[in-house]
Amino acid sequence: MSAVPTSIVLVDGEHYPPVTARAVARMREAGEPVVLALLVGGGEKLGTRALDLGVPVRTVDDPERALAAALVETGATRVLDLSDEPVLYNSRRFRMASIAVWREAAYVGPDFVFTPPHRPPVPGAASVAVIGMGKRTGKTAVSGAAARAYRRAGLAPVIVAMGRGGPAEPQAVAADVDLTPEILLGWADRGRHAASDYIEDAVTTGVPTVGTWRAGGGLAGAPFHTDYDRALEKALGLDPEVLVLESSGASVPPAAADATILVVDVHIDPVDLHGYFGLYRLLLADLVILTMCEGDEGRRRAEAIEAGIAEHRVTRPSVVRAVLRPHPLAEVAGKRLWLATTAPRQAGPTLAAHLEDVHGAHVLGISHALGDRRQLAHDLGDRAPQADVLAVELKAAGVDVVTRFGVEHGIETVYVDNRPLTLDGDPLDPYLLSVAHLARRRHASAGEEHG
């Protein structure tokens, strides 16, 4: 691999060869260190003679795989796109850009530049990133499941959660702190975001957590502003063996995790997953967890996503299908229960059946308006006053609306964790532990290389 930054140029046969050669020559005259040209398709204007561009030319059948391999082979830090429609149409260009950025190379065209996000290595502990394609796909649920599995395996995990409601300064919550509904409501009344992801993680896992904020999110997941480096420093001070780096929305933690889990709601638009910079996130992934795989529709969508992932041929992440099920953090057996959730209305019967069949509760009613305070307050006035327990996911409105209602009416509030399970109802521990072990091997190997 060259120690001098170099470039790869993408060309096609829809341009007359002398025009392409002239453009490459201009680039090189301007100081662009082009070391390889990939002929990515098209043949209308190509003759029988070999394409002479003044640099090695490689004709490729699979441009995506070829680019991924060439970037490793040459160590190029820039990919220059001299192609055009119809060979590299826009969605294909985004896929090529995803590959370049994944390999830490800029992707440059006449009027666009995509640069790799700054993701420095994490020193001091192996790390597993949990990323997603958007909001409410199950990232926090998977991060919590991973942390619990790692704790049971003796791996001393610490969660670092980056969120749009994170604290101004990185904040840590110690292991097994008893954060009661009354404590969280008091925090909310004093203006603190009492349901930030790092607090939810602490309540549902019992492992140490660190929270920080982020603002904005780029196409490849980079935040515009964040204190993530300081949060990592605080987390490493807790002496973890494995860090769980929980992302926010479609953002990606600004750190080069040793292994990555991608959480995908099966109802995603395939264009968003396989096009734009969805492919970048797929390329980062060692494990893809497909959530919301309910019923025949979920099965069909999962099969389509799995087929699309298999077609990429650049990487081969493991894939597992999962559902999310409510898990009350206190005993609810034999109690009349009212539930507030962010889950869609069509999930209501499944959630109620799980709470009754598995946890022994008697479900009086469900509100699906946890993201709509006005509707939530209206729903509370319906069946909630007859309940023994108000069960609620730990979200902002879950504290300052539902918890407050419970305190004012003398009704017990129990927070509910969403637990990811296989379609057979089993925990995801084997899959999550395999990623942790992979992260530890990679971290150890990287340490040996730099030692």
Short mmCIF file of C-alpha atoms in Angstrom, two decimals:
data_model
loop_
_atom_site.label_atom_id
_atom_site.label_comp_id
_atom_site.label_asym_id
_atom_site.label_seq_id
_atom_site.Cartn_x
_atom_site.Cartn_y
_atom_site.Cartn_z
CA MET A 1 0.00 0.00 0.00
CA SER A 2 1.41 3.37 -1.01
CA ALA A 3 2.43 5.84 1.71
CA VAL A 4 1.63 8.73 -0.66
CA PRO A 5 -2.09 9.63 -1.02
CA THR A 6 -3.33 8.41 -4.38
CA SER A 7 -6.52 8.50 -6.43
CA ILE A 8 -8.69 6.12 -8.43
CA VAL A 9 -10.70 7.42 -11.36
CA LEU A 10 -14.00 5.91 -12.55
CA VAL A 11 -14.55 6.03 -16.31
CA ASP A 12 -17.10 4.64 -18.76
CA GLY A 13 -17.42 3.69 -22.41
CA GLU A 14 -20.13 6.25 -23.08
CA HIS A 15 -17.41 8.90 -23.36
CA TYR A 16 -15.25 9.02 -26.50
CA PRO A 17 -11.85 7.64 -25.34
CA PRO A 18 -9.80 10.74 -26.31
CA VAL A 19 -12.15 12.87 -24.16
CA THR A 20 -11.64 10.61 -21.16
CA ALA A 21 -7.87 10.53 -21.74
CA ARG A 22 -7.82 14.32 -21.98
CA ALA A 23 -9.70 14.66 -18.67
CA VAL A 24 -7.39 12.24 -16.86
CA ALA A 25 -4.36 14.09 -18.23
CA ARG A 26 -5.76 17.40 -16.97
CA MET A 27 -6.24 15.86 -13.53
CA ARG A 28 -2.67 14.60 -13.42
CA GLU A 29 -1.30 17.93 -14.66
CA ALA A 30 -3.16 19.60 -11.78
CA GLY A 31 -1.35 17.32 -9.36
CA GLU A 32 -3.95 14.59 -8.88
CA PRO A 33 -1.98 11.34 -8.25
CA VAL A 34 -4.17 8.97 -10.29
CA VAL A 35 -2.85 5.42 -10.05
CA LEU A 36 -5.73 3.40 -11.51
CA ALA A 37 -8.78 3.80 -13.74
CA LEU A 38 -11.79 1.51 -13.36
CA LEU A 39 -13.87 1.10 -16.51
CA VAL A 40 -17.24 0.65 -14.84
CA GLY A 41 -19.44 0.00 -17.87
CA GLY A 42 -20.74 1.27 -21.18
CA GLY A 43 -19.26 0.52 -24.58
CA GLU A 44 -21.00 2.66 -27.16
CA LYS A 45 -17.93 4.78 -27.93
CA LEU A 46 -15.22 2.21 -27.26
CA GLY A 47 -13.37 0.74 -30.22
CA THR A 48 -11.37 -2.46 -30.42
CA ARG A 49 -8.16 -0.88 -29.19
CA ALA A 50 -7.23 -0.92 -25.53
CA LEU A 51 -8.25 2.18 -23.61
CA ASP A 52 -5.10 4.30 -23.15
CA LEU A 53 -5.47 6.82 -20.33
CA GLY A 54 -1.85 7.13 -19.25
CA VAL A 55 -2.60 5.04 -16.13
CA PRO A 56 -3.49 1.36 -15.70
CA VAL A 57 -7.06 0.62 -16.77
CA ARG A 58 -9.10 -2.21 -15.26
CA THR A 59 -12.33 -3.31 -16.92
CA VAL A 60 -14.76 -4.52 -14.26
CA ASP A 61 -18.05 -6.41 -14.29
CA ASP A 62 -18.99 -5.57 -10.71
CA PRO A 63 -18.00 -1.93 -10.07
CA GLU A 64 -18.88 -2.02 -6.38
CA ARG A 65 -16.75 -5.03 -5.51
CA ALA A 66 -14.00 -3.81 -7.81
CA LEU A 67 -13.87 -0.40 -6.16
CA ALA A 68 -13.80 -1.92 -2.68
CA ALA A 69 -10.90 -4.18 -3.65
CA ALA A 70 -9.00 -1.46 -5.51
CA LEU A 71 -9.16 0.92 -2.56
CA VAL A 72 -7.55 -1.70 -0.34
CA GLU A 73 -4.98 -2.62 -2.99
CA THR A 74 -3.87 0.93 -3.80
CA GLY A 75 -4.53 2.70 -0.51
CA ALA A 76 -6.20 5.48 -2.52
CA THR A 77 -7.77 8.28 -0.49
CA ARG A 78 -9.84 9.81 -3.31
CA VAL A 79 -12.22 8.38 -5.90
CA LEU A 80 -12.81 10.66 -8.88
CA ASP A 81 -16.04 10.01 -10.77
CA LEU A 82 -15.62 10.78 -14.49
CA SER A 83 -18.60 8.61 -15.40
CA ASP A 84 -22.19 9.73 -15.97
CA GLU A 85 -25.66 8.51 -16.81
CA PRO A 86 -26.59 5.91 -17.94
CA VAL A 87 -23.65 3.90 -16.55
CA LEU A 88 -23.54 5.39 -13.06
CA TYR A 89 -27.04 6.68 -12.49
CA ASN A 90 -27.66 8.63 -9.30
CA SER A 91 -28.64 5.77 -6.98
CA ARG A 92 -25.64 3.74 -8.22
CA ARG A 93 -23.37 6.70 -7.56
CA PHE A 94 -24.53 6.82 -3.95
CA ARG A 95 -23.67 3.16 -3.62
CA MET A 96 -20.20 3.74 -5.04
CA ALA A 97 -19.83 6.72 -2.71
CA SER A 98 -20.86 4.52 0.22
CA ILE A 99 -18.08 2.08 -0.64
CA ALA A 100 -15.50 4.84 -0.96
CA VAL A 101 -16.46 6.44 2.34
CA TRP A 102 -16.53 3.03 4.04
CA ARG A 103 -12.94 2.52 2.85
CA GLU A 104 -12.11 6.00 4.18
CA ALA A 105 -11.72 7.62 0.78
CA ALA A 106 -13.40 10.79 -0.47
CA TYR A 107 -15.78 10.42 -3.42
CA VAL A 108 -15.48 13.39 -5.78
CA GLY A 109 -17.55 14.46 -8.78
CA PRO A 110 -17.89 17.67 -10.78
CA ASP A 111 -20.29 19.27 -8.30
CA PHE A 112 -20.18 17.08 -5.19
CA VAL A 113 -17.75 15.74 -2.62
CA PHE A 114 -18.49 13.06 -0.03
CA THR A 115 -15.86 12.76 2.66
CA PRO A 116 -15.44 10.00 5.25
CA PRO A 117 -16.67 10.96 8.73
CA HIS A 118 -13.99 11.41 11.35
CA ARG A 119 -14.07 8.16 13.32
CA PRO A 120 -10.83 7.69 15.28
CA PRO A 121 -10.02 4.34 16.95
CA VAL A 122 -11.21 3.75 20.50
CA PRO A 123 -8.26 3.06 22.83
CA GLY A 124 -8.42 1.15 26.05
CA ALA A 125 -11.35 -1.23 25.47
CA ALA A 126 -13.04 -3.24 22.78
CA SER A 127 -16.11 -1.49 21.38
CA VAL A 128 -19.39 -2.53 19.76
CA ALA A 129 -21.42 0.16 17.98
CA VAL A 130 -25.19 -0.17 17.71
CA ILE A 131 -26.43 1.92 14.80
CA GLY A 132 -29.69 2.24 12.89
CA MET A 133 -31.43 3.66 9.85
CA GLY A 134 -33.61 6.10 11.78
CA LYS A 135 -35.58 6.76 14.93
CA ARG A 136 -37.40 4.05 16.89
CA THR A 137 -36.03 1.04 15.12
CA GLY A 138 -34.99 -0.67 18.37
CA LYS A 139 -31.41 0.60 18.87
CA THR A 140 -31.85 1.31 22.58
CA ALA A 141 -33.53 -2.07 23.06
CA VAL A 142 -30.65 -3.84 21.30
CA SER A 143 -28.01 -1.81 23.15
CA GLY A 144 -29.63 -2.78 26.44
CA ALA A 145 -29.86 -6.43 25.44
CA ALA A 146 -26.19 -6.40 24.44
CA ALA A 147 -25.13 -4.80 27.73
CA ARG A 148 -27.10 -7.33 29.78
CA ALA A 149 -25.65 -10.24 27.79
CA TYR A 150 -22.12 -8.89 28.17
CA ARG A 151 -22.60 -8.34 31.90
CA ARG A 152 -23.82 -11.91 32.38
CA ALA A 153 -20.74 -13.09 30.48
CA GLY A 154 -18.46 -11.11 32.81
CA LEU A 155 -17.34 -8.61 30.18
CA ALA A 156 -17.81 -5.45 32.32
CA PRO A 157 -19.73 -3.38 29.74
CA VAL A 158 -20.28 0.39 29.77
CA ILE A 159 -22.84 2.03 27.47
CA VAL A 160 -22.07 5.36 25.80
CA ALA A 161 -25.30 6.88 24.49
CA MET A 162 -25.31 9.88 22.16
CA GLY A 163 -28.65 11.64 21.74
CA ARG A 164 -30.51 14.75 20.65
CA GLY A 165 -31.58 15.15 24.27
CA GLY A 166 -28.21 14.39 25.82
CA PRO A 167 -26.66 16.42 28.65
CA ALA A 168 -24.56 19.53 28.06
CA GLU A 169 -21.61 17.84 29.78
CA PRO A 170 -20.99 14.08 29.59
CA GLN A 171 -22.83 12.48 32.50
CA ALA A 172 -22.28 9.04 34.02
CA VAL A 173 -24.75 6.85 35.89
CA ALA A 174 -23.21 4.18 38.09
CA ALA A 175 -24.17 0.51 37.93
CA ASP A 176 -27.34 -0.60 39.73
CA VAL A 177 -28.39 2.90 40.81
CA ASP A 178 -32.02 2.85 41.94
CA LEU A 179 -33.63 5.52 39.76
CA THR A 180 -37.22 5.45 40.99
CA PRO A 181 -40.13 7.12 39.17
CA GLU A 182 -40.18 9.77 41.90
CA ILE A 183 -36.48 10.57 41.38
CA LEU A 184 -36.92 10.86 37.61
CA LEU A 185 -39.99 13.07 38.00
CA GLY A 186 -38.01 15.31 40.33
CA TRP A 187 -35.27 15.60 37.72
CA ALA A 188 -37.82 16.50 35.07
CA ASP A 189 -39.35 19.17 37.31
CA ARG A 190 -35.88 20.72 37.71
CA GLY A 191 -35.44 20.89 33.92
CA ARG A 192 -33.28 17.80 33.42
CA HIS A 193 -34.07 15.42 30.56
CA ALA A 194 -34.99 12.48 32.79
CA ALA A 195 -35.53 10.04 29.95
CA SER A 196 -32.36 10.57 27.92
CA ASP A 197 -31.15 7.30 26.44
CA TYR A 198 -28.26 6.90 28.89
CA ILE A 199 -30.73 7.14 31.78
CA GLU A 200 -33.09 4.65 30.14
CA ASP A 201 -30.12 2.35 29.59
CA ALA A 202 -29.10 2.62 33.25
CA VAL A 203 -32.64 1.83 34.45
CA THR A 204 -33.13 -1.15 32.14
CA THR A 205 -29.66 -2.75 32.31
CA GLY A 206 -28.03 -1.94 35.64
CA VAL A 207 -24.68 -1.35 33.91
CA PRO A 208 -22.73 1.93 34.02
CA THR A 209 -23.75 4.40 31.33
CA VAL A 210 -22.44 7.69 29.97
CA GLY A 211 -24.59 10.18 28.09
CA THR A 212 -23.67 12.96 25.71
CA TRP A 213 -25.41 15.17 23.17
CA ARG A 214 -25.27 15.50 19.44
CA ALA A 215 -26.81 17.97 16.99
CA GLY A 216 -27.42 17.27 13.33
CA GLY A 217 -26.72 14.18 11.29
CA GLY A 218 -25.01 13.84 7.92
CA LEU A 219 -25.75 11.42 5.09
CA ALA A 220 -23.07 9.07 6.43
CA GLY A 221 -24.18 9.63 10.00
CA ALA A 222 -21.66 12.19 11.23
CA PRO A 223 -23.07 14.62 13.84
CA PHE A 224 -22.57 18.33 13.25
CA HIS A 225 -21.62 18.94 16.88
CA THR A 226 -21.06 16.57 19.81
CA ASP A 227 -18.89 16.04 22.89
CA TYR A 228 -18.45 12.37 22.07
CA ASP A 229 -14.70 12.31 22.62
CA ARG A 230 -15.18 13.56 26.19
CA ALA A 231 -17.93 11.00 26.78
CA LEU A 232 -15.59 8.23 25.63
CA GLU A 233 -12.89 9.50 27.97
CA LYS A 234 -15.35 9.39 30.88
CA ALA A 235 -16.52 5.90 29.91
CA LEU A 236 -12.96 4.56 29.68
CA GLY A 237 -12.37 5.89 33.17
CA LEU A 238 -14.97 3.36 34.39
CA ASP A 239 -12.60 0.51 33.38
CA PRO A 240 -14.83 -1.33 30.88
CA GLU A 241 -13.89 -4.50 29.07
CA VAL A 242 -16.42 -3.80 26.31
CA LEU A 243 -17.94 -0.45 25.34
CA VAL A 244 -21.43 -0.42 23.82
CA LEU A 245 -21.61 2.67 21.60
CA GLU A 246 -25.30 3.44 21.15
CA SER A 247 -26.16 5.75 18.27
CA SER A 248 -29.00 8.21 17.88
CA GLY A 249 -31.46 8.25 14.96
CA ALA A 250 -29.52 7.49 11.79
CA SER A 251 -26.30 8.96 13.16
CA VAL A 252 -23.16 6.87 13.62
CA PRO A 253 -20.97 7.27 16.72
CA PRO A 254 -17.87 9.28 15.75
CA ALA A 255 -15.52 6.50 16.75
CA ALA A 256 -14.16 3.52 14.82
CA ALA A 257 -15.84 0.71 16.73
CA ASP A 258 -14.23 -2.71 16.63
CA ALA A 259 -17.55 -4.27 15.57
CA THR A 260 -20.95 -2.96 14.58
CA ILE A 261 -24.58 -4.03 14.92
CA LEU A 262 -27.08 -2.46 12.51
CA VAL A 263 -30.73 -2.37 13.62
CA VAL A 264 -33.25 -2.18 10.76
CA ASP A 265 -37.03 -1.92 10.99
CA VAL A 266 -38.29 -4.25 8.25
CA HIS A 267 -40.81 -1.61 7.18
CA ILE A 268 -38.01 0.62 5.88
CA ASP A 269 -38.17 1.78 2.27
CA PRO A 270 -35.66 -0.49 0.44
CA VAL A 271 -34.29 2.56 -1.36
CA ASP A 272 -33.21 4.05 1.96
CA LEU A 273 -31.52 0.83 3.06
CA HIS A 274 -29.77 -0.19 -0.15
CA GLY A 275 -29.32 3.26 -1.72
CA TYR A 276 -28.06 6.66 -0.62
CA PHE A 277 -25.81 5.98 2.40
CA GLY A 278 -27.85 3.10 3.72
CA LEU A 279 -25.30 0.85 2.04
CA TYR A 280 -22.54 2.59 4.03
CA ARG A 281 -24.24 1.49 7.25
CA LEU A 282 -24.69 -2.03 5.90
CA LEU A 283 -20.99 -2.16 5.05
CA LEU A 284 -20.11 -1.20 8.61
CA ALA A 285 -22.29 -3.97 10.03
CA ASP A 286 -21.09 -7.33 11.31
CA LEU A 287 -24.60 -8.22 12.46
CA VAL A 288 -27.91 -6.93 11.09
CA ILE A 289 -30.91 -7.25 13.41
CA LEU A 290 -34.23 -6.96 11.58
CA THR A 291 -36.90 -5.72 13.98
CA MET A 292 -40.71 -5.60 13.77
CA CYS A 293 -40.77 -8.98 11.99
CA GLU A 294 -44.41 -9.56 12.92
CA GLY A 295 -46.65 -11.96 10.98
CA ASP A 296 -46.68 -12.74 7.28
CA GLU A 297 -46.01 -9.14 6.27
CA GLY A 298 -42.94 -8.95 8.50
CA ARG A 299 -41.70 -12.26 7.14
CA ARG A 300 -42.06 -11.10 3.52
CA ARG A 301 -40.27 -7.84 4.23
CA ALA A 302 -37.48 -9.60 6.10
CA GLU A 303 -36.96 -12.03 3.22
CA ALA A 304 -36.73 -9.14 0.76
CA ILE A 305 -34.17 -7.31 2.91
CA GLU A 306 -32.09 -10.46 3.37
CA ALA A 307 -32.08 -11.04 -0.38
CA GLY A 308 -30.96 -7.47 -0.98
CA ILE A 309 -28.12 -7.78 1.52
CA ALA A 310 -26.95 -11.01 -0.12
CA GLU A 311 -26.83 -9.27 -3.52
CA HIS A 312 -24.27 -6.70 -2.32
CA ARG A 313 -21.44 -9.25 -2.35
CA VAL A 314 -19.00 -6.76 -0.81
CA THR A 315 -19.54 -7.85 2.80
CA ARG A 316 -21.58 -10.65 4.34
CA PRO A 317 -22.98 -9.62 7.73
CA SER A 318 -24.94 -12.10 9.80
CA VAL A 319 -28.68 -11.41 9.85
CA VAL A 320 -31.25 -12.28 12.51
CA ARG A 321 -34.97 -11.55 12.62
CA ALA A 322 -36.43 -10.18 15.83
CA VAL A 323 -39.51 -8.80 17.52
CA LEU A 324 -39.74 -6.41 20.46
CA ARG A 325 -41.75 -7.40 23.52
CA PRO A 326 -42.57 -5.37 26.65
CA HIS A 327 -40.77 -6.37 29.83
CA PRO A 328 -41.99 -4.61 33.01
CA LEU A 329 -39.12 -3.81 35.39
CA ALA A 330 -41.25 -4.69 38.44
CA GLU A 331 -43.74 -7.45 39.23
CA VAL A 332 -47.13 -6.95 37.56
CA ALA A 333 -48.64 -10.43 37.90
CA GLY A 334 -52.25 -10.33 39.02
CA LYS A 335 -52.46 -6.54 38.64
CA ARG A 336 -54.71 -4.42 36.44
CA LEU A 337 -52.32 -2.71 34.03
CA TRP A 338 -52.57 0.28 31.73
CA LEU A 339 -49.78 0.61 29.13
CA ALA A 340 -48.35 3.64 27.33
CA THR A 341 -46.09 2.86 24.38
CA THR A 342 -44.53 4.28 21.21
CA ALA A 343 -45.53 1.10 19.34
CA PRO A 344 -48.08 1.48 16.52
CA ARG A 345 -51.73 0.73 17.20
CA GLN A 346 -51.67 -2.51 15.22
CA ALA A 347 -49.15 -3.90 17.71
CA GLY A 348 -51.55 -3.42 20.62
CA PRO A 349 -53.12 -6.91 20.72
CA THR A 350 -49.67 -8.57 20.56
CA LEU A 351 -48.31 -6.42 23.39
CA ALA A 352 -51.39 -7.04 25.55
CA ALA A 353 -51.20 -10.79 24.97
CA HIS A 354 -47.52 -10.85 25.95
CA LEU A 355 -48.12 -8.89 29.15
CA GLU A 356 -50.96 -11.20 30.09
CA ASP A 357 -49.54 -14.55 29.00
CA VAL A 358 -45.90 -14.04 30.02
CA HIS A 359 -46.13 -11.53 32.88
CA GLY A 360 -49.56 -12.37 34.29
CA ALA A 361 -51.04 -8.88 34.14
CA HIS A 362 -54.63 -7.97 33.28
CA VAL A 363 -54.39 -5.27 30.60
CA LEU A 364 -57.13 -2.64 30.94
CA GLY A 365 -56.02 -0.43 28.08
CA ILE A 366 -53.17 0.77 25.89
CA SER A 367 -52.23 4.22 24.67
CA HIS A 368 -50.03 4.44 21.59
CA ALA A 369 -49.59 8.21 22.04
CA LEU A 370 -46.37 8.34 24.04
CA GLY A 371 -45.01 10.74 21.42
CA ASP A 372 -48.10 13.02 21.61
CA ARG A 373 -48.55 14.58 25.05
CA ARG A 374 -52.01 15.99 24.39
CA GLN A 375 -53.43 12.68 23.18
CA LEU A 376 -51.58 10.85 25.94
CA ALA A 377 -53.21 13.02 28.61
CA HIS A 378 -56.61 12.33 27.04
CA ASP A 379 -55.92 8.58 26.99
CA LEU A 380 -54.88 8.60 30.65
CA GLY A 381 -58.31 9.86 31.62
CA ASP A 382 -60.01 6.84 30.08
CA ARG A 383 -59.05 3.52 31.74
CA ALA A 384 -55.90 4.50 33.64
CA PRO A 385 -57.67 5.59 36.88
CA GLN A 386 -58.96 2.01 37.32
CA ALA A 387 -55.47 0.49 37.00
CA ASP A 388 -53.23 -0.86 39.74
CA VAL A 389 -50.17 -0.18 37.60
CA LEU A 390 -49.27 2.38 34.95
CA ALA A 391 -46.72 0.63 32.72
CA VAL A 392 -44.80 2.97 30.45
CA GLU A 393 -41.68 3.05 28.32
CA LEU A 394 -39.05 5.41 29.68
CA LYS A 395 -39.54 8.34 27.31
CA ALA A 396 -39.85 12.04 28.12
CA ALA A 397 -43.65 11.98 28.24
CA GLY A 398 -43.47 8.73 30.16
CA VAL A 399 -41.91 10.71 33.03
CA ASP A 400 -43.54 14.12 32.96
CA VAL A 401 -47.03 12.95 31.92
CA VAL A 402 -47.58 9.30 32.90
CA THR A 403 -45.36 9.20 35.99
CA ARG A 404 -46.82 12.49 37.19
CA PHE A 405 -50.35 11.11 36.72
CA GLY A 406 -49.42 8.06 38.75
CA VAL A 407 -47.93 10.10 41.60
CA GLU A 408 -50.91 12.47 41.70
CA HIS A 409 -53.45 9.62 41.67
CA GLY A 410 -51.58 7.21 43.92
CA ILE A 411 -51.10 4.62 41.17
CA GLU A 412 -47.89 2.62 40.93
CA THR A 413 -45.72 3.47 37.92
CA VAL A 414 -43.63 0.67 36.43
CA TYR A 415 -41.21 1.34 33.59
CA VAL A 416 -41.21 -1.07 30.69
CA ASP A 417 -38.22 -2.20 28.69
CA ASN A 418 -38.62 -3.36 25.09
CA ARG A 419 -36.70 -6.62 24.81
CA PRO A 420 -35.61 -7.99 21.41
CA LEU A 421 -36.37 -11.68 20.95
CA THR A 422 -35.97 -14.13 18.10
CA LEU A 423 -39.12 -15.25 16.34
CA ASP A 424 -39.01 -18.33 18.59
CA GLY A 425 -39.11 -16.10 21.66
CA ASP A 426 -35.48 -16.56 22.66
CA PRO A 427 -33.03 -13.81 23.72
CA LEU A 428 -30.49 -12.61 21.18
CA ASP A 429 -27.56 -13.36 23.50
CA PRO A 430 -25.70 -15.80 21.17
CA TYR A 431 -25.71 -13.27 18.33
CA LEU A 432 -24.77 -10.34 20.58
CA LEU A 433 -21.98 -12.26 22.30
CA SER A 434 -20.50 -13.32 18.96
CA VAL A 435 -20.17 -9.64 18.04
CA ALA A 436 -18.51 -8.86 21.38
CA HIS A 437 -16.00 -11.66 20.93
CA LEU A 438 -15.28 -10.41 17.39
CA ALA A 439 -14.74 -6.89 18.74
CA ARG A 440 -12.34 -8.15 21.39
CA ARG A 441 -10.30 -10.12 18.84
CA ARG A 442 -10.07 -7.14 16.51
CA HIS A 443 -9.18 -4.81 19.35
CA ALA A 444 -6.42 -7.14 20.53
CA SER A 445 -5.10 -7.52 16.99
CA ALA A 446 -5.04 -3.75 16.47
CA GLY A 447 -3.18 -3.34 19.74
CA GLU A 448 -0.55 -5.83 18.64
CA GLU A 449 -0.10 -4.04 15.31
CA HIS A 450 0.43 -0.67 17.04
CA GLY A 451 2.38 -2.12 19.94
#
